[in-house]
């Protein structure tokens, strides 16, 4: 089974983001399953009982009235939609494919989720050519909403295949914003078989020769997390917001603890983290910008010049762990923050490595804790590796050919990080890049990563007076940013209860 998957939040959060920013429509569920150039197939479902059902690749699931029907092994299986908790679907359209995890119960929910997935986009999208078609494979520098927040990200291109000695990728703008891409390259890593190559936050490649999954994992209520985090698969942990209230401080965060074996005397460990931000977290960025009203351009100028606004926002994000998550380790003197992982997403959850100093941890058990704010994060898998990095061959390659959809040669624009940008201001803008694949190394396995640097400007309807009093509380009062976002989440859910077919209470 593939080890990188596009995961969406539960239905309510997913629909918040889709309906607030984009247009969707309600159609007959049978239309969703195919027709008009689109095809949606159901790869797997998670039932409310906890049973996971994966359908045959040749005969995947489909929607028939209020039932999902597909083949498992040699048997045809029918699952009432009322018994479905999560759905994994794959979309093919216009030579592209797209995979996502959708959650919710009821035929209306499932209809809306699939429609939203067909119409909702995120930025920027990277498609890899797998020898037959372009497959959605990466979503770099999420959250870089202005030039002052530009960043470089390394994303695994799991679907990219060498074809006639070349690699081909597409970069597309499929959302209402202007995208600015500074540098776009491939990083080709040849490494021994049975060794996983993963970048850290700076792009340095590390190897995991013997990753160890948790012995145990639990949340603050003692619930077992192992079904969600023990494997790099399609099952993600997400905050159970139905049980929470933004008015209770203890409900603003989850507490997740992971217990691993630890060799005697080990002083350093590589943490493998696979997780990302939710769609709701992505939507909160736009809501934050809207608070500046007609003064939002002044805010952009101040952030881009690294003025007070930049540091206010940065401090709030770090303090609240909205888009970067602290990794805490239980030491001989209590819990200490030992590292940081950046979120990104929300469609693609990437492997990340974080090096942790554990020289102050005695005994044979390593405990790691994260405290994600509700509902900003989803977590797929954690593992630790105590082995030393093994030698690998890393080659960073530039595109041999690069053209936008108007035929302009953009190769030199993307050659280096120099603030000369490929600008894509419109939905539908796209560019194709072709790379010459380096010669393989005998006896080695190959992984390919995208190196992308850039940012984007969301197209806002800047109007009204700035809400400075609310902004001051968001910036200065611990927990208020999470509380406010949580309140808005629940308000939306209540306002749309009849439309979604859920209980207002």
XYZ file of C-alpha atoms in Angstrom:
505
model
C 0.000 0.000 0.000
C 1.219 3.507 -0.790
C 2.764 5.405 2.116
C 1.667 8.947 1.294
C -1.970 9.862 1.161
C -4.102 12.943 0.708
C -6.261 13.258 3.800
C -9.147 15.589 4.466
C -10.695 16.625 7.758
C -14.055 15.341 8.924
C -17.025 16.417 6.865
C -18.037 19.446 8.878
C -14.587 21.025 8.756
C -14.188 20.079 5.126
C -17.469 21.678 4.168
C -16.688 24.800 6.195
C -13.652 25.404 4.062
C -15.261 24.477 0.792
C -18.479 26.432 1.198
C -16.820 29.489 2.701
C -14.273 30.000 -0.047
C -15.490 28.155 -3.108
C -18.592 27.212 -4.986
C -20.074 23.752 -4.794
C -23.411 22.303 -5.778
C -25.640 19.481 -4.687
C -26.181 16.761 -7.254
C -27.532 13.265 -7.303
C -25.061 10.928 -5.631
C -25.121 8.611 -8.659
C -23.825 11.469 -10.807
C -20.871 11.821 -8.469
C -19.837 8.257 -9.137
C -19.156 8.992 -12.786
C -20.131 10.942 -15.856
C -19.313 14.258 -17.496
C -15.634 13.423 -17.838
C -15.191 12.740 -14.121
C -14.800 9.406 -12.440
C -14.728 8.846 -8.715
C -13.913 5.431 -7.352
C -13.961 4.375 -3.715
C -10.718 2.769 -2.643
C -11.573 1.900 0.939
C -13.891 2.697 3.840
C -13.612 2.754 7.609
C -16.844 1.590 9.219
C -18.283 3.064 12.401
C -17.503 -0.295 14.036
C -13.786 0.306 13.415
C -13.546 -2.261 10.611
C -11.384 -1.167 7.681
C -12.432 -2.426 4.232
C -10.158 -2.069 1.204
C -11.654 -2.783 -2.199
C -10.024 -4.487 -5.163
C -8.027 -2.176 -7.425
C -9.701 -3.757 -10.449
C -13.202 -3.568 -8.981
C -13.245 -0.645 -6.529
C -16.232 0.578 -4.610
C -19.070 2.575 -6.136
C -22.186 4.269 -4.796
C -25.529 2.592 -5.397
C -28.371 4.477 -3.711
C -27.530 4.414 0.028
C -24.890 1.709 -0.240
C -21.254 1.399 -1.205
C -20.686 -1.717 -3.293
C -17.287 -3.166 -4.209
C -15.233 -6.324 -4.438
C -13.022 -7.528 -1.584
C -10.936 -10.506 -2.640
C -13.410 -12.479 -4.728
C -16.569 -11.427 -2.896
C -18.913 -8.528 -3.578
C -19.413 -6.483 -0.426
C -22.230 -4.008 0.269
C -21.844 -1.438 3.052
C -24.708 0.894 4.031
C -23.500 4.484 3.984
C -24.987 4.951 7.462
C -22.287 2.533 8.703
C -19.425 4.474 7.059
C -17.147 6.714 9.106
C -14.466 7.557 6.522
C -14.155 7.103 2.779
C -11.071 7.059 0.571
C -11.830 8.148 -2.966
C -9.796 8.634 -6.101
C -10.690 11.079 -8.831
C -9.549 11.029 -12.437
C -10.272 14.081 -14.545
C -8.579 15.721 -17.512
C -5.557 13.466 -17.322
C -5.087 13.912 -13.582
C -5.849 11.848 -10.544
C -6.488 12.860 -6.988
C -6.834 10.876 -3.792
C -8.359 12.025 -0.531
C -9.737 10.781 2.763
C -13.260 11.923 3.522
C -15.185 11.558 6.746
C -18.847 11.670 7.621
C -22.016 9.649 7.878
C -25.091 9.576 5.674
C -25.748 9.718 1.974
C -26.112 13.525 1.996
C -22.765 13.804 3.753
C -21.063 11.505 1.282
C -22.587 13.315 -1.689
C -21.393 16.678 -0.417
C -17.949 15.391 0.483
C -17.297 13.935 -2.933
C -18.696 17.003 -4.707
C -16.543 19.232 -2.538
C -13.497 17.155 -3.348
C -14.249 17.479 -7.043
C -14.564 21.258 -6.870
C -12.345 22.319 -3.966
C -8.715 22.981 -4.793
C -5.674 24.052 -2.830
C -2.476 25.740 -3.804
C -0.136 25.166 -5.429
C -0.682 21.682 -6.814
C 2.166 19.568 -8.144
C 1.325 16.681 -10.454
C 3.805 13.896 -11.214
C 3.776 11.908 -14.452
C 3.637 8.222 -13.539
C 4.143 6.915 -17.070
C 0.456 7.068 -17.952
C -1.093 10.159 -16.398
C -0.376 13.107 -14.129
C -1.087 12.342 -10.466
C -1.507 14.929 -7.713
C 1.606 14.437 -5.615
C 2.605 17.525 -3.611
C 1.364 20.793 -2.172
C 4.423 22.866 -1.214
C 4.858 25.904 1.042
C 1.335 25.888 2.429
C 0.735 28.837 4.737
C 3.281 31.102 3.010
C 0.656 33.785 2.459
C 2.983 36.689 1.563
C 6.572 37.284 0.500
C 7.724 37.839 4.070
C 6.662 34.264 4.829
C 8.223 32.692 1.740
C 9.748 29.317 2.500
C 11.382 26.335 0.885
C 9.921 22.879 1.266
C 11.040 19.401 0.250
C 8.193 17.060 -0.752
C 8.410 13.400 -1.673
C 7.150 12.676 -5.191
C 5.911 9.183 -4.642
C 4.110 8.880 -7.984
C 6.886 10.269 -10.180
C 8.282 7.676 -12.581
C 11.135 7.918 -15.044
C 9.820 7.775 -18.612
C 12.284 7.580 -21.519
C 15.028 8.911 -19.285
C 12.983 11.904 -18.118
C 10.880 13.104 -15.225
C 7.844 15.301 -15.931
C 5.842 17.408 -13.501
C 3.084 20.017 -13.687
C 2.589 22.977 -11.387
C -0.919 24.425 -11.409
C -2.924 27.217 -9.810
C -6.383 25.911 -8.998
C -7.544 28.397 -6.392
C -8.442 32.095 -6.224
C -5.007 33.523 -5.478
C -1.750 34.582 -7.113
C 1.120 32.124 -6.735
C 4.769 33.153 -6.787
C 7.253 30.330 -7.342
C 10.898 31.302 -6.913
C 12.780 28.027 -7.299
C 11.601 24.603 -8.455
C 13.980 21.647 -8.728
C 14.135 17.920 -8.164
C 16.335 16.268 -5.550
C 17.244 12.731 -6.596
C 18.384 10.490 -3.747
C 19.913 7.062 -4.427
C 20.040 4.984 -1.261
C 20.328 1.333 -0.194
C 17.284 -0.890 -0.504
C 15.105 -1.226 2.600
C 16.264 2.193 3.789
C 13.915 5.172 3.927
C 15.292 8.571 2.862
C 13.527 11.546 4.490
C 14.422 15.262 4.598
C 14.590 17.385 7.724
C 13.312 20.956 7.925
C 16.441 22.288 6.182
C 16.315 19.744 3.348
C 19.165 17.561 4.608
C 18.491 13.931 3.776
C 18.527 11.366 6.555
C 18.120 7.616 6.396
C 15.974 5.364 8.537
C 17.303 1.819 8.511
C 15.337 0.446 11.451
C 12.300 2.598 12.276
C 10.416 1.539 15.401
C 6.716 2.209 15.738
C 5.227 3.128 19.130
C 4.836 0.476 21.767
C 1.824 2.402 23.031
C 0.043 5.663 22.217
C -2.788 7.355 24.070
C -4.580 10.680 24.414
C -5.354 12.752 27.486
C -8.448 10.654 28.160
C -6.494 7.416 28.016
C -7.867 6.337 24.641
C -5.729 4.071 22.506
C -4.262 5.849 19.458
C -2.431 2.873 17.981
C -5.051 2.113 15.283
C -4.411 5.595 13.880
C -0.667 6.169 14.326
C 1.087 2.788 14.367
C 1.385 2.572 10.576
C 1.909 5.004 7.703
C -1.454 4.278 6.147
C -4.818 5.846 5.384
C -5.964 6.271 8.989
C -5.342 9.639 10.656
C -5.883 10.789 14.198
C -7.985 13.961 14.387
C -9.398 15.912 17.300
C -12.835 14.738 18.460
C -14.440 18.184 18.433
C -17.901 16.753 19.134
C -16.775 16.151 22.708
C -15.264 19.601 23.232
C -16.234 23.164 24.033
C -14.138 26.251 23.250
C -15.198 27.678 26.618
C -13.268 24.979 28.501
C -9.549 25.644 28.480
C -8.788 21.924 28.721
C -10.650 21.371 25.419
C -8.543 23.793 23.381
C -5.768 21.219 22.961
C -5.357 17.493 22.751
C -2.532 15.742 24.544
C -1.058 12.791 22.657
C 1.678 10.634 24.169
C 3.749 8.090 22.248
C 5.917 5.498 23.978
C 8.896 3.916 22.216
C 11.668 1.514 23.165
C 15.010 3.161 23.914
C 18.413 1.444 23.800
C 20.492 1.924 26.926
C 22.745 4.963 26.559
C 21.130 6.322 23.387
C 21.747 10.097 23.240
C 20.081 10.999 19.951
C 17.146 9.754 17.912
C 15.553 10.498 14.565
C 11.801 11.038 14.861
C 9.784 10.238 11.751
C 6.615 12.337 11.746
C 3.838 12.056 9.174
C 1.072 14.591 9.684
C -0.193 17.954 8.478
C -2.649 20.741 9.097
C -6.363 20.332 8.515
C -8.508 22.142 5.980
C -9.984 24.160 8.810
C -6.477 25.353 9.720
C -6.034 26.506 6.135
C -9.317 28.392 6.246
C -8.384 30.181 9.477
C -5.560 31.945 7.626
C -8.072 33.715 5.385
C -10.293 34.597 8.329
C -7.270 36.102 10.084
C -6.455 38.275 7.080
C -10.081 39.375 6.799
C -9.827 40.885 10.298
C -7.539 43.573 8.878
C -10.300 44.721 6.523
C -9.333 47.621 4.288
C -5.933 47.873 6.014
C -4.792 44.403 4.953
C -2.370 45.781 2.358
C -0.659 47.821 5.064
C -0.363 44.608 7.090
C 1.219 42.847 4.083
C 3.766 45.648 3.709
C 4.712 45.461 7.372
C 5.094 41.682 7.334
C 7.088 41.738 4.095
C 9.511 44.258 5.642
C 9.758 42.140 8.826
C 8.163 44.812 10.954
C 6.168 44.394 14.203
C 3.239 42.710 12.434
C 5.542 39.919 11.256
C 6.787 39.124 14.757
C 3.336 39.411 16.333
C 1.939 36.831 13.960
C 5.007 34.584 14.195
C 4.993 34.624 18.004
C 1.281 33.820 18.087
C 1.678 30.904 15.685
C 4.610 29.439 17.630
C 2.912 29.925 21.004
C -0.385 28.403 19.905
C 1.228 25.692 17.714
C -1.256 26.390 14.948
C 1.065 25.613 12.026
C 4.189 24.325 13.757
C 4.024 21.636 16.396
C 6.455 21.298 19.307
C 7.901 17.866 19.980
C 8.231 17.331 23.717
C 10.273 14.582 25.343
C 9.912 13.291 28.897
C 13.337 13.793 30.469
C 14.697 13.111 33.944
C 13.579 16.655 34.836
C 10.152 16.578 33.232
C 8.799 17.346 29.766
C 11.024 19.476 27.539
C 10.532 20.818 24.021
C 13.154 19.174 21.825
C 12.112 19.936 18.260
C 9.581 21.379 15.860
C 7.667 20.099 12.839
C 5.998 22.335 10.250
C 2.467 21.457 9.222
C 1.652 22.185 5.603
C -0.958 20.377 3.585
C -3.889 19.998 4.000
C -4.243 17.506 1.143
C -0.807 15.899 1.292
C 0.772 14.527 4.445
C 4.547 14.319 4.039
C 7.191 12.359 5.921
C 9.415 14.615 8.008
C 12.471 13.876 10.165
C 13.236 15.703 13.380
C 16.523 15.067 15.228
C 16.021 14.890 18.996
C 18.617 15.154 21.753
C 17.673 12.546 24.366
C 20.896 12.559 26.364
C 18.871 13.607 29.435
C 16.496 10.629 29.165
C 17.427 7.613 31.280
C 15.947 4.141 31.269
C 14.720 1.986 28.415
C 11.594 3.949 27.460
C 11.283 7.109 25.352
C 8.065 9.109 25.693
C 7.174 11.836 23.202
C 4.264 14.216 23.581
C 2.493 16.634 21.227
C -0.320 19.017 22.145
C -2.111 19.983 18.903
C -4.749 22.736 19.152
C -8.307 21.745 18.194
C -8.995 21.216 15.314
C -5.793 22.264 13.515
C -3.881 19.002 13.038
C -4.223 15.454 11.758
C -1.546 12.862 12.482
C -0.888 9.690 10.537
C 2.252 8.053 11.903
C 5.217 8.415 14.240
C 8.322 6.246 14.447
C 11.830 6.555 15.858
C 15.162 5.372 14.488
C 18.394 5.125 16.476
C 20.653 4.097 13.588
C 23.313 6.341 12.075
C 22.688 7.792 8.621
C 24.098 5.590 5.859
C 25.818 7.013 2.754
C 23.455 8.180 0.011
C 23.936 9.964 -3.308
C 22.022 13.245 -3.440
C 21.731 15.149 -6.728
C 19.825 18.400 -7.146
C 18.754 18.865 -10.747
C 17.231 21.772 -12.647
C 14.623 21.451 -15.367
C 15.932 20.788 -18.865
C 12.748 22.297 -20.289
C 10.113 24.469 -18.614
C 7.205 26.250 -20.302
C 4.064 27.903 -19.020
C 0.669 27.444 -20.672
C 1.322 30.421 -22.959
C 4.504 28.876 -24.334
C 6.921 31.115 -22.409
C 10.272 29.583 -21.492
C 10.422 29.790 -17.689
C 13.456 27.568 -17.110
C 15.780 30.326 -15.883
C 13.081 31.816 -13.646
C 12.916 28.576 -11.667
C 16.663 27.879 -11.785
C 17.591 29.543 -8.494
C 16.200 31.247 -5.403
C 16.634 34.905 -6.359
C 13.190 36.532 -5.895
C 12.544 36.340 -9.631
C 9.205 34.573 -9.688
C 7.030 32.478 -11.902
C 3.781 34.366 -11.327
C 0.500 32.484 -11.743
C -2.375 34.897 -10.999
C -5.333 32.990 -12.422
C -7.175 29.766 -11.780
C -6.105 27.394 -14.553
C -2.545 28.749 -14.915
C -0.082 25.913 -15.271
C 3.444 25.069 -16.290
C 5.187 21.879 -17.349
C 8.743 20.974 -16.375
C 10.880 18.206 -17.835
C 14.037 16.929 -16.113
C 16.711 14.584 -17.391
C 16.899 11.660 -14.984
C 20.428 11.023 -13.634
C 21.942 7.623 -14.356
C 20.923 5.036 -11.774
C 23.437 3.567 -9.348
C 23.653 -0.196 -9.413
C 22.293 -1.851 -6.306
C 20.625 1.325 -5.059
C 17.007 2.361 -4.737
C 15.859 5.840 -5.785
C 13.585 8.410 -4.152
C 12.778 11.749 -5.773
C 11.793 14.923 -3.940
C 10.503 18.280 -5.056
C 12.420 21.319 -3.829
C 10.098 24.318 -4.069
C 10.408 27.857 -2.778
C 7.668 30.462 -2.979
C 4.570 32.058 -1.532
C 1.042 33.078 -2.558
C -1.357 35.988 -2.125
C -4.971 35.068 -1.392
C -7.413 37.184 -3.392
C -9.318 39.010 -0.664
C -12.285 41.351 -0.724
C -10.598 43.799 1.638
C -13.321 45.946 3.147
C -14.533 47.304 6.459
C -12.610 48.655 9.404
C -9.855 46.549 10.974
C -10.907 44.640 14.101
C -7.915 45.746 16.127
C -9.363 44.830 19.530
C -9.969 41.247 18.428
C -6.563 41.087 16.749
C -4.846 42.290 19.919
C -6.455 39.467 21.919
C -5.435 36.935 19.266
C -1.831 38.148 19.408
C -1.424 38.603 23.146
C -3.801 36.286 25.028
C -2.589 32.661 25.234
C -5.205 30.271 23.871
C -7.491 32.960 22.471
C -6.605 32.335 18.804
C -7.583 28.667 19.179
C -10.700 29.553 21.180
C -11.874 32.069 18.582
C -11.287 29.692 15.678
C -13.068 26.913 17.556
C -16.052 29.173 18.256
C -16.360 30.099 14.593
C -16.131 26.439 13.632
C -19.034 25.511 15.921
C -21.074 28.567 14.909
C -20.805 27.578 11.273
C -21.698 23.995 12.049
C -24.804 25.069 13.983
C -25.893 27.543 11.304
C -25.659 24.851 8.629
C -27.051 21.974 10.694
C -30.206 21.613 8.612
C -28.257 21.709 5.369
C -25.796 19.096 6.591
C -28.486 16.922 8.138
C -26.952 16.921 11.602
C -28.340 17.541 15.072
C -28.097 21.219 16.093
C -27.358 20.158 19.617
